[in-house]
Amino acid sequence: MMIVDEKYRVDIYLDTNILVDYIEGTYPLLNKSIDYLCSCPFVSLRSSHYVLFEYTEVRKYRLFMSKSGKTKYTSFKDRLYSLFRKKEKKLDKDALKAKIKRTWNRNSVDYNHIKVEVINKIQEELNILRNNLNLNFDEHVLHELLVFPTNSLCLSTKISKEDCLVLVSCMLPKEDKKLEHCILLSRDNQYYKSYQDNISDVDSVFQASNLELPQFINTNKIKYQQNKQLNLYKDTSIDITDVWNDIICSALKSKHSDSYIGETYFFGKSGISSQCVYFDTMNPDITLQESEGLLFISKDLKTKISIAGPFEYMNNGNKITLPYRNPEFTKYSFLPNSITPDILEKLRQKGNLVFYENY
């Protein structure tokens, strides 16, 4: 497997609902997505102590409901109790949950009677998350520096206190560590809407604590390839690999905007032109700079190639002196030094991301 430096890995923080859905396995596209992200060398999956606590509570409740909902009524007391279950059905979801959590007793099933089974099941699930997804909940811990921005966020926006903590914890995993870029993955529509509606206030709170904003992706409305949208909770024949590759490539360009140059394009079938590598900055404001090397990452994320300089760049048929910018012609080429034909072929493929690399 290709080894990728942490610097070039995209951090993706999984919210509680994503982990619950993954374990329950109800939505095939979601599970395929998480499995692919786990296998991608350019991705690091993350979660936190707080998500661990939430996950435990959610699964405890669901397992209790599942086991207490299948009880046969044998005694007179049980049969009498069942006559009043229609009232329970009329309660809304949140009210029912609150009612049950007050006693943890339902249909004559007491939680204490099944807790060993629940504990073992949840521990088994957490082992799956840790082992199959390489999740380390200890990477994002609960610490003192979370208190002020979480409190400020809760007061400044309509986002719930729980979601505020997830937002801050996502970017501030430990007291001595801040993330420069991270994708927050959640299927909570209200959470996503509150975040978007309050983005200005969220940004102000984060700036006050010198934190970067996370990139929030709603798994019900995943945007990719500029104008396409995908819902992971509907069965479709789409290749999720292409979707996530596009998202990861975009994230890499954003994360390394200071070293990202452009993308390769194919040109030249014979002669010296077939020995050169071509790329387009697609940005008239980019100034080409000196660098010790260049890094190429293929758009399918299967190839990562570093090559050493120096480089003699051409622009519009002319040799150039660095630094150089030509806003009217953003395409460049160079003749790489001492590389094999196999490497040259990969470098010349269309769509490779190109970054400056300094050792």
Short mmCIF file of C-alpha atoms in Angstrom, two decimals:
data_model
loop_
_atom_site.label_atom_id
_atom_site.label_comp_id
_atom_site.label_asym_id
_atom_site.label_seq_id
_atom_site.Cartn_x
_atom_site.Cartn_y
_atom_site.Cartn_z
CA MET A 1 0.00 0.00 0.00
CA MET A 2 1.20 3.50 -0.86
CA ILE A 3 2.49 5.41 2.17
CA VAL A 4 1.38 9.04 2.31
CA ASP A 5 2.83 11.61 4.67
CA GLU A 6 0.29 12.94 7.18
CA LYS A 7 0.74 16.35 5.60
CA TYR A 8 -0.98 15.12 2.43
CA ARG A 9 -3.78 13.25 4.14
CA VAL A 10 -7.26 14.76 4.39
CA ASP A 11 -8.73 14.56 7.89
CA ILE A 12 -12.38 13.46 7.93
CA TYR A 13 -14.17 13.65 11.28
CA LEU A 14 -17.11 11.23 11.61
CA ASP A 15 -20.11 12.49 13.57
CA THR A 16 -22.04 10.15 15.86
CA ASN A 17 -24.85 9.49 13.38
CA ILE A 18 -22.35 8.33 10.74
CA LEU A 19 -20.86 5.74 13.09
CA VAL A 20 -24.30 4.53 14.18
CA ASP A 21 -25.48 4.20 10.57
CA TYR A 22 -22.27 2.41 9.61
CA ILE A 23 -22.64 -0.18 12.39
CA GLU A 24 -26.34 -0.73 11.70
CA GLY A 25 -25.56 -1.19 8.01
CA THR A 26 -28.89 0.09 6.73
CA TYR A 27 -27.51 2.28 3.95
CA PRO A 28 -25.16 0.49 1.49
CA LEU A 29 -23.78 3.65 -0.13
CA LEU A 30 -22.82 5.08 3.24
CA ASN A 31 -20.97 1.94 4.26
CA LYS A 32 -19.23 1.74 0.88
CA SER A 33 -18.20 5.36 1.31
CA ILE A 34 -16.76 4.92 4.79
CA ASP A 35 -14.97 1.71 3.79
CA TYR A 36 -13.45 3.45 0.78
CA LEU A 37 -12.35 6.46 2.82
CA CYS A 38 -10.75 4.11 5.34
CA SER A 39 -8.81 2.36 2.56
CA CYS A 40 -7.71 5.57 0.84
CA PRO A 41 -4.08 6.43 1.73
CA PHE A 42 -4.87 10.15 1.34
CA VAL A 43 -7.48 10.09 4.13
CA SER A 44 -7.31 9.92 7.93
CA LEU A 45 -10.63 9.11 9.60
CA ARG A 46 -11.15 10.82 12.95
CA SER A 47 -13.59 10.91 15.82
CA SER A 48 -13.56 11.96 19.48
CA HIS A 49 -14.21 11.13 23.11
CA TYR A 50 -17.47 13.07 22.95
CA VAL A 51 -18.67 11.18 19.88
CA LEU A 52 -17.76 7.97 21.69
CA PHE A 53 -20.00 8.99 24.60
CA GLU A 54 -22.86 9.93 22.27
CA TYR A 55 -22.49 6.73 20.28
CA THR A 56 -22.69 4.66 23.45
CA GLU A 57 -25.87 6.42 24.56
CA VAL A 58 -27.57 6.13 21.15
CA ARG A 59 -26.77 2.43 20.76
CA LYS A 60 -27.73 1.69 24.38
CA TYR A 61 -31.17 3.21 23.75
CA ARG A 62 -31.68 1.46 20.41
CA LEU A 63 -30.63 -1.92 21.71
CA PHE A 64 -32.89 -1.50 24.76
CA MET A 65 -35.84 -0.54 22.52
CA SER A 66 -35.18 -3.52 20.28
CA LYS A 67 -35.05 -5.99 23.14
CA SER A 68 -37.94 -4.51 25.12
CA GLY A 69 -40.19 -4.32 22.07
CA LYS A 70 -40.30 -8.08 21.52
CA THR A 71 -41.55 -9.12 24.95
CA LYS A 72 -44.47 -11.54 25.10
CA TYR A 73 -47.19 -10.55 27.55
CA THR A 74 -47.75 -13.48 29.89
CA SER A 75 -48.92 -12.02 33.18
CA PHE A 76 -52.16 -10.15 33.82
CA LYS A 77 -50.13 -7.06 34.71
CA ASP A 78 -48.28 -7.22 31.39
CA ARG A 79 -51.48 -7.67 29.39
CA LEU A 80 -53.08 -4.76 31.21
CA TYR A 81 -50.01 -2.63 30.55
CA SER A 82 -50.16 -3.47 26.84
CA LEU A 83 -53.64 -1.99 26.59
CA PHE A 84 -52.19 1.41 27.37
CA ARG A 85 -49.38 1.20 24.80
CA LYS A 86 -51.49 3.17 22.33
CA LYS A 87 -50.84 6.21 24.47
CA GLU A 88 -47.11 5.58 24.13
CA LYS A 89 -47.41 5.44 20.35
CA LYS A 90 -49.05 8.85 20.36
CA LEU A 91 -46.02 10.40 22.01
CA ASP A 92 -43.60 12.03 19.63
CA LYS A 93 -40.18 10.48 19.23
CA ASP A 94 -38.33 12.81 21.60
CA ALA A 95 -41.01 12.62 24.29
CA LEU A 96 -41.00 8.83 24.11
CA LYS A 97 -37.23 8.72 24.42
CA ALA A 98 -37.30 11.04 27.43
CA LYS A 99 -40.04 8.96 29.05
CA ILE A 100 -38.12 5.71 28.68
CA LYS A 101 -34.80 7.18 29.82
CA ARG A 102 -36.37 8.27 33.10
CA THR A 103 -36.83 4.64 34.17
CA TRP A 104 -35.15 2.42 31.58
CA ASN A 105 -38.12 0.11 31.98
CA ARG A 106 -40.43 -0.84 29.13
CA ASN A 107 -42.90 -3.68 28.63
CA SER A 108 -41.76 -5.09 31.98
CA VAL A 109 -38.18 -5.25 30.71
CA ASP A 110 -35.75 -3.55 33.05
CA TYR A 111 -32.42 -2.40 31.64
CA ASN A 112 -30.52 -4.02 34.48
CA HIS A 113 -31.76 -7.42 33.32
CA ILE A 114 -30.23 -7.04 29.84
CA LYS A 115 -27.35 -4.66 30.45
CA VAL A 116 -24.61 -7.30 30.21
CA GLU A 117 -25.81 -8.22 26.73
CA VAL A 118 -25.99 -4.52 25.73
CA ILE A 119 -22.53 -3.79 27.13
CA ASN A 120 -20.99 -6.73 25.26
CA LYS A 121 -22.71 -5.75 22.02
CA ILE A 122 -21.57 -2.12 22.18
CA GLN A 123 -18.02 -3.15 23.06
CA GLU A 124 -18.05 -5.46 20.05
CA GLU A 125 -19.22 -2.56 17.84
CA LEU A 126 -16.56 -0.21 19.17
CA ASN A 127 -13.90 -2.82 18.42
CA ILE A 128 -15.19 -2.97 14.84
CA LEU A 129 -14.92 0.82 14.53
CA ARG A 130 -11.43 0.83 16.01
CA ASN A 131 -10.11 -2.11 14.02
CA ASN A 132 -11.97 -1.89 10.70
CA LEU A 133 -11.86 1.90 10.36
CA ASN A 134 -8.63 2.50 12.30
CA LEU A 135 -10.52 4.97 14.47
CA ASN A 136 -8.74 6.27 17.54
CA PHE A 137 -11.24 8.13 19.73
CA ASP A 138 -8.34 9.32 21.88
CA GLU A 139 -7.10 11.64 19.10
CA HIS A 140 -9.79 14.20 20.00
CA VAL A 141 -10.06 14.44 23.77
CA LEU A 142 -12.17 16.55 26.11
CA HIS A 143 -9.93 19.32 27.42
CA GLU A 144 -10.14 22.74 29.04
CA LEU A 145 -9.55 24.82 25.89
CA LEU A 146 -12.80 23.50 24.40
CA VAL A 147 -14.90 25.25 27.03
CA PHE A 148 -14.66 28.90 25.97
CA PRO A 149 -15.24 28.53 22.17
CA THR A 150 -17.98 25.92 22.72
CA ASN A 151 -19.77 28.21 25.17
CA SER A 152 -19.36 31.22 22.87
CA LEU A 153 -20.64 29.25 19.90
CA CYS A 154 -23.70 28.08 21.82
CA LEU A 155 -24.54 31.64 22.88
CA SER A 156 -23.82 33.22 19.49
CA THR A 157 -25.77 30.81 17.29
CA LYS A 158 -28.81 28.53 17.16
CA ILE A 159 -26.58 25.45 17.12
CA SER A 160 -27.17 23.04 20.01
CA LYS A 161 -24.58 22.77 22.78
CA GLU A 162 -23.80 19.18 21.73
CA ASP A 163 -23.20 20.14 18.11
CA CYS A 164 -21.15 23.16 19.20
CA LEU A 165 -18.83 20.83 21.09
CA VAL A 166 -18.47 18.55 18.07
CA LEU A 167 -17.64 21.53 15.84
CA VAL A 168 -14.94 22.87 18.13
CA SER A 169 -13.53 19.48 19.05
CA CYS A 170 -13.25 18.67 15.34
CA MET A 171 -10.66 21.44 14.83
CA LEU A 172 -9.11 21.50 18.31
CA PRO A 173 -8.39 17.83 19.14
CA LYS A 174 -5.96 18.57 21.98
CA GLU A 175 -4.78 21.58 23.93
CA ASP A 176 -1.51 21.66 22.03
CA LYS A 177 -2.88 20.72 18.60
CA LYS A 178 -5.07 22.54 16.07
CA LEU A 179 -6.06 21.20 12.67
CA GLU A 180 -5.57 23.45 9.66
CA HIS A 181 -8.14 21.56 7.61
CA CYS A 182 -10.79 18.96 8.42
CA ILE A 183 -13.99 17.67 6.85
CA LEU A 184 -16.88 17.15 9.26
CA LEU A 185 -19.16 14.37 7.99
CA SER A 186 -22.73 14.26 9.34
CA ARG A 187 -26.22 13.35 8.13
CA ASP A 188 -27.93 15.74 10.59
CA ASN A 189 -29.90 18.11 8.35
CA GLN A 190 -30.77 20.52 11.16
CA TYR A 191 -27.13 20.66 12.27
CA TYR A 192 -26.01 21.40 8.72
CA LYS A 193 -28.70 24.07 8.24
CA SER A 194 -27.85 25.75 11.56
CA TYR A 195 -24.18 25.76 10.61
CA GLN A 196 -24.84 27.32 7.20
CA ASP A 197 -27.38 29.83 8.53
CA ASN A 198 -24.98 30.95 11.28
CA ILE A 199 -21.71 30.66 9.36
CA SER A 200 -20.73 34.29 9.95
CA ASP A 201 -21.13 33.98 13.74
CA VAL A 202 -19.40 30.59 13.72
CA ASP A 203 -16.48 32.12 11.86
CA SER A 204 -16.22 34.97 14.37
CA VAL A 205 -16.10 32.57 17.31
CA PHE A 206 -13.51 30.39 15.60
CA GLN A 207 -11.36 33.38 14.68
CA ALA A 208 -11.42 34.55 18.29
CA SER A 209 -9.82 31.23 19.27
CA ASN A 210 -7.54 31.20 16.24
CA LEU A 211 -9.29 28.17 14.76
CA GLU A 212 -9.99 27.26 11.14
CA LEU A 213 -13.55 26.43 10.10
CA PRO A 214 -14.24 22.79 9.26
CA GLN A 215 -15.58 21.85 5.84
CA PHE A 216 -19.07 20.56 6.67
CA ILE A 217 -20.38 17.81 4.36
CA ASN A 218 -23.99 16.68 4.77
CA THR A 219 -24.25 13.04 3.65
CA ASN A 220 -27.79 13.72 2.46
CA LYS A 221 -26.54 16.40 0.06
CA ILE A 222 -22.97 15.68 -0.99
CA LYS A 223 -21.82 18.16 -3.60
CA TYR A 224 -19.13 17.06 -6.04
CA GLN A 225 -17.80 17.87 -9.52
CA GLN A 226 -19.07 21.45 -9.10
CA ASN A 227 -22.79 20.98 -9.82
CA LYS A 228 -23.65 17.37 -8.93
CA GLN A 229 -25.29 16.17 -5.72
CA LEU A 230 -25.54 12.77 -4.04
CA ASN A 231 -27.64 11.38 -1.20
CA LEU A 232 -25.91 8.41 0.47
CA TYR A 233 -29.22 7.21 1.91
CA LYS A 234 -30.72 6.33 -1.45
CA ASP A 235 -29.76 3.26 -3.44
CA THR A 236 -28.12 4.31 -6.70
CA SER A 237 -25.67 2.73 -9.10
CA ILE A 238 -23.18 5.57 -8.76
CA ASP A 239 -19.48 4.81 -8.29
CA ILE A 240 -18.78 6.42 -4.92
CA THR A 241 -15.04 6.12 -5.54
CA ASP A 242 -15.18 8.86 -8.17
CA VAL A 243 -17.31 11.04 -5.89
CA TRP A 244 -14.92 10.82 -2.96
CA ASN A 245 -11.82 11.14 -5.13
CA ASP A 246 -13.18 14.44 -6.42
CA ILE A 247 -13.91 15.64 -2.86
CA ILE A 248 -10.49 14.55 -1.58
CA CYS A 249 -8.65 16.18 -4.49
CA SER A 250 -10.54 19.42 -3.87
CA ALA A 251 -9.68 19.20 -0.17
CA LEU A 252 -5.98 18.66 -0.95
CA LYS A 253 -5.96 21.76 -3.17
CA SER A 254 -7.64 23.77 -0.42
CA LYS A 255 -5.42 22.41 2.35
CA HIS A 256 -2.26 23.16 0.35
CA SER A 257 -3.39 26.28 -1.47
CA ASP A 258 0.03 27.85 -0.83
CA SER A 259 1.88 25.05 -2.66
CA TYR A 260 -0.71 23.92 -5.21
CA ILE A 261 0.24 24.90 -8.77
CA GLY A 262 -2.28 23.30 -11.11
CA GLU A 263 -3.21 20.17 -13.05
CA THR A 264 -1.43 18.28 -15.80
CA TYR A 265 -2.81 17.99 -19.30
CA PHE A 266 -1.73 15.73 -22.14
CA PHE A 267 0.18 17.17 -25.11
CA GLY A 268 2.74 15.91 -27.62
CA LYS A 269 2.93 12.46 -29.20
CA SER A 270 6.45 12.48 -30.66
CA GLY A 271 9.82 14.22 -30.46
CA ILE A 272 10.86 16.41 -27.56
CA SER A 273 7.24 17.39 -26.85
CA SER A 274 6.48 13.77 -25.91
CA GLN A 275 9.26 13.91 -23.28
CA CYS A 276 7.88 16.99 -21.50
CA VAL A 277 5.33 17.34 -18.71
CA TYR A 278 2.56 19.92 -19.17
CA PHE A 279 0.41 21.61 -16.56
CA ASP A 280 -2.10 24.44 -16.39
CA THR A 281 -2.39 26.67 -13.32
CA MET A 282 -5.89 27.71 -14.48
CA ASN A 283 -5.36 30.78 -12.34
CA PRO A 284 -4.00 34.01 -13.85
CA ASP A 285 -2.90 35.19 -10.40
CA ILE A 286 -0.48 32.32 -9.76
CA THR A 287 3.21 33.19 -9.95
CA LEU A 288 5.47 30.26 -10.74
CA GLN A 289 8.22 29.93 -8.13
CA GLU A 290 11.47 28.05 -7.59
CA SER A 291 11.17 24.77 -5.68
CA GLU A 292 13.42 21.89 -4.74
CA GLY A 293 10.95 19.43 -6.21
CA LEU A 294 7.43 18.81 -7.48
CA LEU A 295 4.80 16.42 -6.18
CA PHE A 296 2.26 14.81 -8.52
CA ILE A 297 -0.91 13.15 -7.20
CA SER A 298 -3.13 11.36 -9.71
CA LYS A 299 -6.83 12.22 -9.78
CA ASP A 300 -7.72 8.60 -8.97
CA LEU A 301 -5.46 8.85 -5.89
CA LYS A 302 -3.55 5.71 -6.87
CA THR A 303 -0.26 7.41 -7.69
CA LYS A 304 2.00 9.81 -5.81
CA ILE A 305 5.29 10.80 -7.47
CA SER A 306 7.96 13.21 -6.25
CA ILE A 307 10.62 14.48 -8.65
CA ALA A 308 13.62 16.66 -7.88
CA GLY A 309 14.59 19.89 -9.62
CA PRO A 310 15.98 22.10 -10.90
CA PHE A 311 13.27 22.78 -13.49
CA GLU A 312 13.48 24.85 -16.66
CA TYR A 313 9.94 25.92 -17.38
CA MET A 314 8.50 26.93 -20.73
CA ASN A 315 5.53 29.23 -21.19
CA ASN A 316 3.91 29.86 -24.56
CA GLY A 317 6.96 28.40 -26.33
CA ASN A 318 9.54 30.47 -24.43
CA LYS A 319 11.96 29.69 -21.63
CA ILE A 320 11.15 31.72 -18.54
CA THR A 321 13.03 33.06 -15.51
CA LEU A 322 11.45 32.49 -12.11
CA PRO A 323 9.50 33.94 -10.44
CA TYR A 324 7.17 34.32 -13.41
CA ARG A 325 3.52 35.09 -14.07
CA ASN A 326 1.62 35.36 -17.32
CA PRO A 327 -2.09 36.04 -16.67
CA GLU A 328 -2.89 35.63 -20.38
CA PHE A 329 -1.34 32.16 -20.77
CA THR A 330 -1.45 29.88 -17.72
CA LYS A 331 -0.01 26.74 -19.34
CA TYR A 332 3.56 25.61 -18.63
CA SER A 333 5.85 22.70 -19.46
CA PHE A 334 9.23 21.32 -18.43
CA LEU A 335 11.59 18.49 -19.31
CA PRO A 336 12.02 16.30 -16.20
CA ASN A 337 15.46 15.08 -15.13
CA SER A 338 16.50 11.40 -15.16
CA ILE A 339 13.18 9.57 -14.83
CA THR A 340 12.09 6.22 -16.24
CA PRO A 341 9.66 5.94 -19.18
CA ASP A 342 7.08 4.44 -16.80
CA ILE A 343 7.26 7.45 -14.46
CA LEU A 344 7.17 9.87 -17.41
CA GLU A 345 4.00 8.22 -18.70
CA LYS A 346 2.31 8.67 -15.32
CA LEU A 347 3.43 12.29 -15.00
CA ARG A 348 2.01 13.12 -18.44
CA GLN A 349 -1.45 11.76 -17.68
CA LYS A 350 -4.29 14.26 -17.60
CA GLY A 351 -5.55 15.52 -14.26
CA ASN A 352 -2.58 15.01 -11.94
CA LEU A 353 -2.50 17.56 -9.11
CA VAL A 354 0.85 19.40 -9.02
CA PHE A 355 2.37 20.84 -5.83
CA TYR A 356 5.65 22.52 -4.98
CA GLU A 357 7.76 20.28 -2.76
CA ASN A 358 10.62 21.50 -0.60
CA TYR A 359 12.63 18.98 1.37
#
